[in-house]
PDB file of C-alpha atoms and ligand atoms in Angstrom:
ATOM      1  CA  MET A   1     -56.197-187.741  62.167  1.00 90.00           C
ATOM      2  CA  LEU A   2     -58.020-190.244  64.004  1.00 95.00           C
ATOM      3  CA  ASN A   3     -57.466-189.047  67.294  1.00 96.00           C
ATOM      4  CA  PHE A   4     -58.000-192.370  68.965  1.00 97.00           C
ATOM      5  CA  LYS A   5     -57.777-191.355  72.617  1.00 97.00           C
ATOM      6  CA  VAL A   6     -58.213-193.776  75.675  1.00 97.00           C
ATOM      7  CA  ASN A   7     -59.522-192.592  78.740  1.00 98.00           C
ATOM      8  CA  GLU A   8     -57.623-194.827  81.065  1.00 97.00           C
ATOM      9  CA  GLU A   9     -59.347-193.869  84.055  1.00 97.00           C
ATOM     10  CA  ARG A  10     -62.023-195.121  82.850  1.00 98.00           C
ATOM     11  CA  CYS A  11     -61.124-198.148  80.411  1.00 97.00           C
ATOM     12  CA  ILE A  12     -61.147-201.494  82.241  1.00 96.00           C
ATOM     13  CA  ARG A  13     -58.876-203.271  79.251  1.00 96.00           C
ATOM     14  CA  CYS A  14     -62.221-205.655  78.260  1.00 96.00           C
ATOM     15  CA  GLY A  15     -60.886-205.474  75.009  1.00 96.00           C
ATOM     16  CA  LYS A  16     -63.952-205.280  73.836  1.00 97.00           C
ATOM     17  CA  CYS A  17     -62.667-202.110  71.245  1.00 97.00           C
ATOM     18  CA  ILE A  18     -60.055-204.525  69.613  1.00 97.00           C
ATOM     19  CA  THR A  19     -62.537-207.540  68.770  1.00 96.00           C
ATOM     20  CA  ASP A  20     -65.614-205.615  67.527  1.00 97.00           C
ATOM     21  CA  CYS A  21     -63.689-203.485  65.022  1.00 96.00           C
ATOM     22  CA  PRO A  22     -64.178-204.718  61.285  1.00 95.00           C
ATOM     23  CA  PRO A  23     -61.072-203.755  59.719  1.00 95.00           C
ATOM     24  CA  MET A  24     -59.283-204.869  62.885  1.00 95.00           C
ATOM     25  CA  CYS A  25     -57.392-201.940  63.338  1.00 96.00           C
ATOM     26  CA  ILE A  26     -56.946-201.585  67.502  1.00 97.00           C
ATOM     27  CA  SER A  27     -54.400-203.472  69.613  1.00 96.00           C
ATOM     28  CA  MET A  28     -53.509-204.111  72.653  1.00 95.00           C
ATOM     29  CA  GLN A  29     -49.885-205.079  74.532  1.00 89.00           C
ATOM     30  CA  GLU A  30     -49.932-207.024  77.464  1.00 87.00           C
ATOM     31  CA  GLY A  31     -50.538-203.852  80.300  1.00 88.00           C
ATOM     32  CA  ASP A  32     -51.381-201.662  78.662  1.00 94.00           C
ATOM     33  CA  PHE A  33     -54.324-199.447  76.536  1.00 97.00           C
ATOM     34  CA  PRO A  34     -55.600-200.001  73.313  1.00 97.00           C
ATOM     35  CA  VAL A  35     -54.166-198.321  70.533  1.00 97.00           C
ATOM     36  CA  ILE A  36     -54.726-197.657  66.728  1.00 96.00           C
ATOM     37  CA  GLN A  37     -51.381-198.705  64.878  1.00 88.00           C
ATOM     38  CA  ASP A  38     -52.448-198.014  61.093  1.00 92.00           C
ATOM     39  CA  GLU A  39     -54.609-195.583  61.028  1.00 95.00           C
ATOM     40  CA  ASN A  40     -55.770-195.728  57.365  1.00 95.00           C
ATOM     41  CA  ARG A  41     -57.518-199.274  57.728  1.00 95.00           C
ATOM     42  CA  CYS A  42     -59.866-197.290  60.034  1.00 96.00           C
ATOM     43  CA  LEU A  43     -63.508-197.156  58.432  1.00 95.00           C
ATOM     44  CA  ARG A  44     -64.034-194.133  60.793  1.00 95.00           C
ATOM     45  CA  CYS A  45     -67.473-196.353  61.528  1.00 96.00           C
ATOM     46  CA  GLN A  46     -66.932-195.650  65.908  1.00 97.00           C
ATOM     47  CA  HIS A  47     -67.678-199.281  66.786  1.00 97.00           C
ATOM     48  CA  CYS A  48     -64.910-198.389  69.169  1.00 98.00           C
ATOM     49  CA  LEU A  49     -66.771-195.786  70.640  1.00 98.00           C
ATOM     50  CA  ALA A  50     -70.158-196.877  70.699  1.00 97.00           C
ATOM     51  CA  VAL A  51     -69.246-200.633  72.021  1.00 97.00           C
ATOM     52  CA  CYS A  52     -66.866-199.531  75.087  1.00 97.00           C
ATOM     53  CA  PRO A  53     -68.925-200.276  78.192  1.00 96.00           C
ATOM     54  CA  THR A  54     -67.397-197.574  80.353  1.00 97.00           C
ATOM     55  CA  GLY A  55     -67.150-194.493  77.273  1.00 97.00           C
ATOM     56  CA  ALA A  56     -63.511-194.650  77.281  1.00 98.00           C
ATOM     57  CA  ILE A  57     -63.279-194.296  74.163  1.00 98.00           C
ATOM     58  CA  SER A  58     -62.804-191.274  72.132  1.00 98.00           C
ATOM     59  CA  ILE A  59     -62.408-191.030  68.210  1.00 98.00           C
ATOM     60  CA  LEU A  60     -62.361-188.245  65.506  1.00 97.00           C
ATOM     61  CA  ASP A  61     -62.878-185.755  68.059  1.00 97.00           C
ATOM     62  CA  LEU A  62     -66.012-187.406  69.683  1.00 97.00           C
ATOM     63  CA  ASP A  63     -67.036-187.310  73.575  1.00 98.00           C
ATOM     64  CA  PRO A  64     -68.624-190.659  73.679  1.00 97.00           C
ATOM     65  CA  ASP A  65     -70.648-189.295  77.170  1.00 97.00           C
ATOM     66  CA  ASN A  66     -72.400-187.054  74.071  1.00 97.00           C
ATOM     67  CA  SER A  67     -73.881-190.097  72.397  1.00 95.00           C
ATOM     68  CA  ILE A  68     -77.180-191.445  73.326  1.00 91.00           C
ATOM     69  CA  GLU A  69     -77.170-194.470  75.985  1.00 88.00           C
ATOM     70  CA  LEU A  70     -79.011-197.377  74.234  1.00 88.00           C
ATOM     71  CA  LYS A  71     -79.950-199.175  77.344  1.00 81.00           C
ATOM     72  CA  TYR A  72     -83.273-197.092  77.812  1.00 73.00           C
ATOM     73  CA  GLU A  73     -84.038-195.725  74.402  1.00 76.00           C
ATOM     74  CA  LEU A  74     -84.987-198.557  71.757  1.00 86.00           C
ATOM     75  CA  PRO A  75     -88.302-198.726  70.940  1.00 92.00           C
ATOM     76  CA  THR A  76     -89.880-201.425  71.682  1.00 93.00           C
ATOM     77  CA  ALA A  77     -89.921-204.734  68.405  1.00 95.00           C
ATOM     78  CA  HIS A  78     -93.800-204.605  69.110  1.00 96.00           C
ATOM     79  CA  SER A  79     -94.072-200.329  68.393  1.00 96.00           C
ATOM     80  CA  MET A  80     -91.814-201.040  65.369  1.00 96.00           C
ATOM     81  CA  GLU A  81     -93.594-204.112  63.968  1.00 97.00           C
ATOM     82  CA  THR A  82     -96.587-201.117  64.008  1.00 97.00           C
ATOM     83  CA  LEU A  83     -94.413-198.687  62.273  1.00 97.00           C
ATOM     84  CA  ILE A  84     -93.529-201.600  59.492  1.00 97.00           C
ATOM     85  CA  LYS A  85     -96.595-202.848  59.251  1.00 97.00           C
ATOM     86  CA  GLY A  86     -98.553-199.532  59.907  1.00 96.00           C
ATOM     87  CA  ARG A  87     -96.603-196.839  57.426  1.00 97.00           C
ATOM     88  CA  ARG A  88     -98.758-196.135  54.498  1.00 98.00           C
ATOM     89  CA  SER A  89     -98.120-194.279  51.010  1.00 98.00           C
ATOM     90  CA  VAL A  90     -99.754-191.055  51.796  1.00 98.00           C
ATOM     91  CA  ARG A  91    -101.051-189.240  48.257  1.00 98.00           C
ATOM     92  CA  LYS A  92    -103.370-186.530  50.355  1.00 98.00           C
ATOM     93  CA  TYR A  93    -101.276-183.893  51.922  1.00 98.00           C
ATOM     94  CA  LYS A  94    -102.239-180.191  53.652  1.00 98.00           C
ATOM     95  CA  LYS A  95    -100.870-177.563  51.830  1.00 97.00           C
ATOM     96  CA  LYS A  96     -98.773-175.796  55.199  1.00 97.00           C
ATOM     97  CA  ALA A  97     -94.893-176.550  55.078  1.00 98.00           C
ATOM     98  CA  LEU A  98     -93.373-178.229  57.890  1.00 98.00           C
ATOM     99  CA  GLU A  99     -91.086-176.777  60.240  1.00 98.00           C
ATOM    100  CA  THR A 100     -87.578-176.486  58.489  1.00 98.00           C
ATOM    101  CA  LYS A 101     -86.170-177.597  62.034  1.00 98.00           C
ATOM    102  CA  THR A 102     -88.298-180.674  61.771  1.00 98.00           C
ATOM    103  CA  ILE A 103     -87.332-180.865  58.483  1.00 98.00           C
ATOM    104  CA  THR A 104     -83.439-180.692  59.592  1.00 98.00           C
ATOM    105  CA  LYS A 105     -83.364-182.789  62.806  1.00 98.00           C
ATOM    106  CA  LEU A 106     -85.389-185.949  60.485  1.00 98.00           C
ATOM    107  CA  LEU A 107     -82.955-185.717  57.770  1.00 98.00           C
ATOM    108  CA  GLU A 108     -79.743-185.487  60.273  1.00 98.00           C
ATOM    109  CA  THR A 109     -81.250-188.608  62.069  1.00 97.00           C
ATOM    110  CA  ALA A 110     -81.993-190.509  58.832  1.00 98.00           C
ATOM    111  CA  TRP A 111     -78.650-189.677  57.491  1.00 98.00           C
ATOM    112  CA  HIS A 112     -77.063-191.983  60.092  1.00 97.00           C
ATOM    113  CA  ALA A 113     -78.576-194.988  58.077  1.00 98.00           C
ATOM    114  CA  PRO A 114     -75.828-197.356  57.115  1.00 97.00           C
ATOM    115  CA  THR A 115     -73.443-196.464  53.670  1.00 98.00           C
ATOM    116  CA  GLY A 116     -71.620-199.122  52.097  1.00 97.00           C
ATOM    117  CA  THR A 117     -67.451-198.974  53.181  1.00 95.00           C
ATOM    118  CA  ASN A 118     -69.079-196.241  56.030  1.00 96.00           C
ATOM    119  CA  ALA A 119     -68.733-193.380  52.896  1.00 97.00           C
ATOM    120  CA  GLN A 120     -71.295-191.137  54.475  1.00 97.00           C
ATOM    121  CA  ALA A 121     -71.783-189.706  51.230  1.00 98.00           C
ATOM    122  CA  VAL A 122     -75.402-189.053  50.478  1.00 98.00           C
ATOM    123  CA  LEU A 123     -76.558-185.966  49.626  1.00 98.00           C
ATOM    124  CA  PHE A 124     -80.220-184.828  50.925  1.00 98.00           C
ATOM    125  CA  THR A 125     -81.998-182.667  48.780  1.00 98.00           C
ATOM    126  CA  ALA A 126     -84.881-181.192  50.184  1.00 98.00           C
ATOM    127  CA  THR A 127     -87.622-178.284  49.263  1.00 98.00           C
ATOM    128  CA  THR A 128     -88.204-176.526  52.795  1.00 98.00           C
ATOM    129  CA  THR A 129     -91.009-174.333  51.613  1.00 98.00           C
ATOM    130  CA  ALA A 130     -94.257-175.576  49.556  1.00 98.00           C
ATOM    131  CA  GLU A 131     -93.848-172.449  47.574  1.00 98.00           C
ATOM    132  CA  ALA A 132     -90.552-173.478  46.393  1.00 98.00           C
ATOM    133  CA  THR A 133     -92.073-177.151  45.827  1.00 98.00           C
ATOM    134  CA  GLU A 134     -94.734-175.028  44.062  1.00 98.00           C
ATOM    135  CA  GLU A 135     -92.466-173.732  41.508  1.00 98.00           C
ATOM    136  CA  LEU A 136     -90.834-176.838  40.999  1.00 98.00           C
ATOM    137  CA  ARG A 137     -94.564-178.427  40.170  1.00 98.00           C
ATOM    138  CA  LYS A 138     -95.198-175.617  37.823  1.00 98.00           C
ATOM    139  CA  GLU A 139     -91.934-176.225  36.117  1.00 98.00           C
ATOM    140  CA  ILE A 140     -92.506-180.141  35.957  1.00 98.00           C
ATOM    141  CA  TYR A 141     -95.882-179.700  34.542  1.00 98.00           C
ATOM    142  CA  SER A 142     -94.981-177.539  31.979  1.00 98.00           C
ATOM    143  CA  LYS A 143     -91.941-179.302  30.984  1.00 97.00           C
ATOM    144  CA  LEU A 144     -93.454-182.428  30.473  1.00 96.00           C
ATOM    145  CA  GLY A 145     -95.915-180.498  28.363  1.00 95.00           C
ATOM    146  CA  LYS A 146     -93.587-180.151  25.689  1.00 94.00           C
ATOM    147  CA  LEU A 147     -91.927-183.382  25.943  1.00 93.00           C
ATOM    148  CA  LEU A 148     -95.531-185.044  25.404  1.00 91.00           C
ATOM    149  CA  THR A 149     -95.769-183.480  22.313  1.00 89.00           C
ATOM    150  CA  ASP A 150     -92.557-182.537  20.942  1.00 83.00           C
ATOM    151  CA  SER A 151     -90.865-185.922  21.567  1.00 74.00           C
ATOM    152  CA  ASP A 152     -90.929-189.335  19.443  1.00 77.00           C
ATOM    153  CA  PHE A 153     -91.726-191.457  22.353  1.00 76.00           C
ATOM    154  CA  ASP A 154     -91.580-195.295  22.731  1.00 82.00           C
ATOM    155  CA  GLU A 155     -95.651-196.289  22.870  1.00 76.00           C
ATOM    156  CA  ASN A 156     -94.052-199.406  25.214  1.00 88.00           C
ATOM    157  CA  ASP A 157     -92.132-197.199  27.709  1.00 90.00           C
ATOM    158  CA  MET A 158     -94.127-197.585  30.452  1.00 92.00           C
ATOM    159  CA  ARG A 159     -93.108-194.017  32.010  1.00 94.00           C
ATOM    160  CA  PHE A 160     -94.689-192.294  29.365  1.00 92.00           C
ATOM    161  CA  LYS A 161     -98.257-193.742  29.930  1.00 91.00           C
ATOM    162  CA  TYR A 162     -97.611-192.844  33.180  1.00 95.00           C
ATOM    163  CA  LEU A 163     -97.069-189.435  32.923  1.00 95.00           C
ATOM    164  CA  GLN A 164     -99.094-189.082  30.151  1.00 94.00           C
ATOM    165  CA  MET A 165    -101.937-189.830  32.578  1.00 96.00           C
ATOM    166  CA  ALA A 166    -100.419-187.724  35.372  1.00 98.00           C
ATOM    167  CA  TYR A 167    -100.131-184.664  32.401  1.00 97.00           C
ATOM    168  CA  GLY A 168    -103.569-184.926  32.129  1.00 97.00           C
ATOM    169  CA  ALA A 169    -105.043-184.733  35.209  1.00 98.00           C
ATOM    170  CA  TYR A 170    -103.190-181.848  35.965  1.00 98.00           C
ATOM    171  CA  THR A 171    -104.020-180.023  33.221  1.00 97.00           C
ATOM    172  CA  ASN A 172    -107.988-181.062  33.349  1.00 97.00           C
ATOM    173  CA  HIS A 173    -108.913-181.541  36.781  1.00 97.00           C
ATOM    174  CA  ASP A 174    -105.798-179.699  38.740  1.00 96.00           C
ATOM    175  CA  VAL A 175    -104.679-182.976  40.013  1.00 98.00           C
ATOM    176  CA  ASP A 176    -100.797-183.341  40.606  1.00 98.00           C
ATOM    177  CA  VAL A 177    -100.282-187.005  40.185  1.00 98.00           C
ATOM    178  CA  ILE A 178     -96.699-186.623  40.578  1.00 98.00           C
ATOM    179  CA  LEU A 179     -95.860-184.563  43.335  1.00 98.00           C
ATOM    180  CA  ARG A 180     -99.059-185.546  44.989  1.00 98.00           C
ATOM    181  CA  GLY A 181     -99.726-181.981  46.106  1.00 98.00           C
ATOM    182  CA  ALA A 182     -97.207-182.365  48.572  1.00 98.00           C
ATOM    183  CA  PRO A 183     -95.533-179.628  49.957  1.00 98.00           C
ATOM    184  CA  HIS A 184     -92.000-180.750  50.148  1.00 98.00           C
ATOM    185  CA  ILE A 185     -89.935-182.933  48.101  1.00 98.00           C
ATOM    186  CA  LEU A 186     -86.736-185.041  49.135  1.00 98.00           C
ATOM    187  CA  ILE A 187     -84.307-186.320  46.971  1.00 99.00           C
ATOM    188  CA  ALA A 188     -81.255-188.993  47.991  1.00 98.00           C
ATOM    189  CA  SER A 189     -78.171-188.559  45.938  1.00 98.00           C
ATOM    190  CA  ALA A 190     -74.701-189.835  46.024  1.00 98.00           C
ATOM    191  CA  PRO A 191     -70.965-189.262  44.515  1.00 98.00           C
ATOM    192  CA  LYS A 192     -70.700-191.779  41.392  1.00 98.00           C
ATOM    193  CA  THR A 193     -67.663-192.581  42.629  1.00 98.00           C
ATOM    194  CA  ILE A 194     -68.322-194.124  46.185  1.00 98.00           C
ATOM    195  CA  PRO A 195     -68.660-197.843  46.029  1.00 98.00           C
ATOM    196  CA  LEU A 196     -72.424-198.313  46.636  1.00 98.00           C
ATOM    197  CA  PRO A 197     -74.501-194.702  45.643  1.00 98.00           C
ATOM    198  CA  LYS A 198     -77.426-196.232  45.027  1.00 98.00           C
ATOM    199  CA  GLU A 199     -77.931-198.800  47.898  1.00 98.00           C
ATOM    200  CA  ASP A 200     -76.709-195.906  50.298  1.00 98.00           C
ATOM    201  CA  CYS A 201     -79.471-193.615  49.469  1.00 98.00           C
ATOM    202  CA  ILE A 202     -82.421-196.222  48.956  1.00 98.00           C
ATOM    203  CA  ILE A 203     -81.571-197.160  52.580  1.00 98.00           C
ATOM    204  CA  ALA A 204     -80.991-193.678  53.751  1.00 98.00           C
ATOM    205  CA  LEU A 205     -84.685-192.609  52.227  1.00 98.00           C
ATOM    206  CA  THR A 206     -85.847-196.239  53.795  1.00 98.00           C
ATOM    207  CA  THR A 207     -84.510-195.301  57.339  1.00 98.00           C
ATOM    208  CA  PHE A 208     -86.333-191.147  56.963  1.00 98.00           C
ATOM    209  CA  ASP A 209     -89.348-192.807  55.881  1.00 98.00           C
ATOM    210  CA  LEU A 210     -90.035-195.187  58.783  1.00 98.00           C
ATOM    211  CA  LEU A 211     -88.797-192.268  60.938  1.00 98.00           C
ATOM    212  CA  ALA A 212     -91.180-189.239  59.704  1.00 98.00           C
ATOM    213  CA  GLN A 213     -93.588-191.867  59.782  1.00 98.00           C
ATOM    214  CA  SER A 214     -93.337-192.542  63.066  1.00 97.00           C
ATOM    215  CA  MET A 215     -93.561-188.681  63.695  1.00 97.00           C
ATOM    216  CA  GLY A 216     -96.832-188.393  62.093  1.00 97.00           C
ATOM    217  CA  VAL A 217     -95.257-187.032  58.629  1.00 98.00           C
ATOM    218  CA  GLY A 218     -96.723-188.824  55.888  1.00 98.00           C
ATOM    219  CA  THR A 219     -94.338-189.829  53.130  1.00 98.00           C
ATOM    220  CA  LEU A 220     -94.249-191.032  49.403  1.00 98.00           C
ATOM    221  CA  TRP A 221     -91.490-193.225  47.569  1.00 98.00           C
ATOM    222  CA  ASP A 222     -91.622-190.854  44.180  1.00 98.00           C
ATOM    223  CA  GLY A 223     -90.836-192.987  40.828  1.00 98.00           C
ATOM    224  CA  MET A 224     -92.651-190.450  38.682  1.00 98.00           C
ATOM    225  CA  LEU A 225     -90.665-187.539  40.545  1.00 98.00           C
ATOM    226  CA  LYS A 226     -87.749-189.846  39.956  1.00 98.00           C
ATOM    227  CA  TRP A 227     -88.413-190.166  35.922  1.00 98.00           C
ATOM    228  CA  CYS A 228     -88.786-186.349  36.131  1.00 98.00           C
ATOM    229  CA  VAL A 229     -85.845-184.775  37.767  1.00 98.00           C
ATOM    230  CA  ASP A 230     -83.441-188.043  36.612  1.00 98.00           C
ATOM    231  CA  ASP A 231     -84.798-189.206  33.426  1.00 96.00           C
ATOM    232  CA  PHE A 232     -86.426-186.387  31.585  1.00 96.00           C
ATOM    233  CA  PHE A 233     -85.257-183.486  32.949  1.00 97.00           C
ATOM    234  CA  PRO A 234     -81.931-183.032  35.010  1.00 98.00           C
ATOM    235  CA  GLU A 235     -81.636-179.497  34.771  1.00 98.00           C
ATOM    236  CA  LEU A 236     -84.510-179.538  37.341  1.00 98.00           C
ATOM    237  CA  ALA A 237     -82.101-181.723  39.856  1.00 98.00           C
ATOM    238  CA  HIS A 238     -79.623-179.666  38.889  1.00 98.00           C
ATOM    239  CA  LYS A 239     -81.182-176.351  39.713  1.00 98.00           C
ATOM    240  CA  LEU A 240     -81.898-177.559  42.920  1.00 98.00           C
ATOM    241  CA  GLY A 241     -78.719-178.219  44.021  1.00 98.00           C
ATOM    242  CA  VAL A 242     -77.633-181.767  42.875  1.00 98.00           C
ATOM    243  CA  PRO A 243     -74.398-181.721  41.736  1.00 98.00           C
ATOM    244  CA  GLU A 244     -73.807-183.026  38.422  1.00 97.00           C
ATOM    245  CA  ASP A 245     -71.302-185.873  38.821  1.00 98.00           C
ATOM    246  CA  HIS A 246     -73.887-187.495  41.609  1.00 98.00           C
ATOM    247  CA  GLU A 247     -76.251-190.535  41.044  1.00 98.00           C
ATOM    248  CA  ILE A 248     -79.682-189.673  42.036  1.00 98.00           C
ATOM    249  CA  GLY A 249     -80.399-192.842  44.337  1.00 98.00           C
ATOM    250  CA  TYR A 250     -84.826-191.579  44.571  1.00 98.00           C
ATOM    251  CA  SER A 251     -86.916-189.759  45.289  1.00 98.00           C
ATOM    252  CA  MET A 252     -90.172-188.563  47.992  1.00 98.00           C
ATOM    253  CA  VAL A 253     -92.114-186.203  48.818  1.00 98.00           C
ATOM    254  CA  PHE A 254     -93.467-185.577  52.343  1.00 98.00           C
ATOM    255  CA  GLY A 255     -95.377-183.491  54.572  1.00 98.00           C
ATOM    256  CA  HIS A 256     -98.253-183.045  56.931  1.00 98.00           C
ATOM    257  CA  PRO A 257    -100.682-185.752  55.896  1.00 98.00           C
ATOM    258  CA  SER A 258    -104.393-184.783  55.624  1.00 98.00           C
ATOM    259  CA  ILE A 259    -105.697-188.832  55.451  1.00 96.00           C
ATOM    260  CA  GLN A 260    -105.292-190.845  58.911  1.00 95.00           C
ATOM    261  CA  TYR A 261    -104.983-194.548  58.429  1.00 96.00           C
ATOM    262  CA  ARG A 262    -106.849-196.539  60.966  1.00 95.00           C
ATOM    263  CA  ARG A 263    -105.138-199.598  61.110  1.00 96.00           C
ATOM    264  CA  THR A 264    -102.465-201.559  59.404  1.00 95.00           C
ATOM    265  CA  VAL A 265    -102.823-203.665  55.973  1.00 95.00           C
ATOM    266  CA  GLN A 266    -103.008-207.237  56.002  1.00 95.00           C
ATOM    267  CA  ARG A 267    -100.233-208.168  53.410  1.00 95.00           C
ATOM    268  CA  ALA A 268    -100.192-212.066  51.295  1.00 95.00           C
ATOM    269  CA  ALA A 269     -97.929-214.623  53.126  1.00 95.00           C
ATOM    270  CA  THR A 270     -94.018-213.537  53.675  1.00 96.00           C
ATOM    271  CA  GLU A 271     -92.256-215.242  50.769  1.00 96.00           C
ATOM    272  CA  MET A 272     -89.551-217.101  52.669  1.00 96.00           C
ATOM    273  CA  ASN A 273     -86.450-219.603  51.492  1.00 97.00           C
ATOM    274  CA  LEU A 274     -85.837-220.862  54.739  1.00 97.00           C
ATOM    275  CA  VAL A 275     -82.536-223.329  54.257  1.00 97.00           C
ATOM    276  CA  ASN A 276     -81.726-225.740  57.466  1.00 96.00           C
ATOM    277  CA  ARG A 277     -79.235-227.451  55.697  1.00 96.00           C
ATOM    278  CA  PHE A 278     -76.311-227.377  52.780  1.00 96.00           C
TER     279      PHE A 278
HETATM  280  C1  FMN B 301     -89.345-197.617  44.535  1.00 90.23           C
HETATM  281  C2  FMN B 301     -90.935-197.163  44.903  1.00 90.23           C
HETATM  282  C3  FMN B 301     -91.844-196.348  44.135  1.00 90.23           C
HETATM  283  C4  FMN B 301     -93.316-195.435  44.001  1.00 90.23           C
HETATM  284  N1  FMN B 301     -93.355-194.768  43.245  1.00 90.23           N
HETATM  285  C5  FMN B 301     -94.604-193.810  43.394  1.00 90.23           C
HETATM  286  C6  FMN B 301     -95.354-193.335  42.505  1.00 90.23           C
HETATM  287  O1  FMN B 301     -94.563-192.742  41.533  1.00 90.23           O
HETATM  288  N2  FMN B 301     -96.373-192.563  42.815  1.00 90.23           N
HETATM  289  C7  FMN B 301     -97.467-193.411  43.935  1.00 90.23           C
HETATM  290  O2  FMN B 301     -98.651-192.667  43.700  1.00 90.23           O
HETATM  291  N3  FMN B 301     -96.907-194.114  44.680  1.00 90.23           N
HETATM  292  C8  FMN B 301     -95.581-194.920  44.488  1.00 90.23           C
HETATM  293  N4  FMN B 301     -95.126-195.344  45.047  1.00 90.23           N
HETATM  294  C9  FMN B 301     -96.072-196.014  46.635  1.00 90.23           C
HETATM  295  C10 FMN B 301     -96.344-197.791  46.167  1.00 90.23           C
HETATM  296  O3  FMN B 301     -97.554-197.757  45.249  1.00 90.23           O
HETATM  297  C11 FMN B 301     -97.124-197.893  47.364  1.00 90.23           C
HETATM  298  O4  FMN B 301     -95.612-198.505  48.059  1.00 90.23           O
HETATM  299  C12 FMN B 301     -97.775-199.351  47.327  1.00 90.23           C
HETATM  300  O5  FMN B 301     -98.863-199.320  46.418  1.00 90.23           O
HETATM  301  C13 FMN B 301     -97.963-199.886  48.465  1.00 90.23           C
HETATM  302  O6  FMN B 301     -98.585-198.970  49.633  1.00 90.23           O
HETATM  303  P1  FMN B 301     -98.114-198.867  51.132  1.00 90.23           P
HETATM  304  O7  FMN B 301     -97.381-198.011  50.897  1.00 90.23           O
HETATM  305  O8  FMN B 301     -99.374-197.715  51.283  1.00 90.23           O
HETATM  306  O9  FMN B 301     -98.320-199.896  51.938  1.00 90.23           O
HETATM  307  C14 FMN B 301     -94.042-196.047  44.855  1.00 90.23           C
HETATM  308  C15 FMN B 301     -93.265-197.138  45.997  1.00 90.23           C
HETATM  309  C16 FMN B 301     -92.076-197.674  45.924  1.00 90.23           C
HETATM  310  C17 FMN B 301     -91.459-198.290  46.948  1.00 90.23           C
END
């Protein structure tokens, strides 16, 4: 049940909810208020609630007055540019964990990222204590030691070259190249059965990345962790609570950075293919 409701005192019958509805399932008879005839077509995207200029629409039992007003709250283009250009891959972390409420706030907000067909099925799996991450770290390197000595691995598989290097750094120099000594890991996964599990996870993590860095939390996209928990030791992902029927989209580490970047980097010229006639 969608519980699509129109506050008749607020509704000005402007029709914006009708024209913006992606599956075009809202209609209005002359002199009447908007209705949804076929609930099955609704994507549950809440565009009707979001676009209504008077806050007259409620759907899924949601009160439009509980939404954030956009007029005053958007960051400027300049602050977004600084964030996008100024975010850095952080490879040095303080040991101290973030407060759990900071982590849940970050995840709750990042979970608002768009998903294909509005599936909203991404699962964030995060360690919330430095101790849990430390246990995971130990298990990863212990399993890696066995993998590298036991396996007949393909010399040309670059994953092994990197993991061999990481294992050497950990055992010989106590340097953790895989998790970079971070106090938290984050895995985004989604059911294999939804239309776009991989894409949904990557978009959710990208959103998390930018939001975290806007709050001074360091992040790193972590391909080596992904190889470990997805390709070589999936039992670790399951032990962390990633369901067996999920596809792992990607993984990251995060925490308080113990390094500070002072300015943006300067990338090469953007590759743009601007088409003005077709
Ligand atoms: C998909 C992806 C996987 C990555 N995996 C790793 C990794 O395993 N270890 C690491 O140190 N950095 C990793 N990085 C970080 C990149 O090396 C980094 O983004 C790049 O060097 C640019 O630096 P910047 O993010 O500070 O701009 C990864 C980045 C991406 C996007």
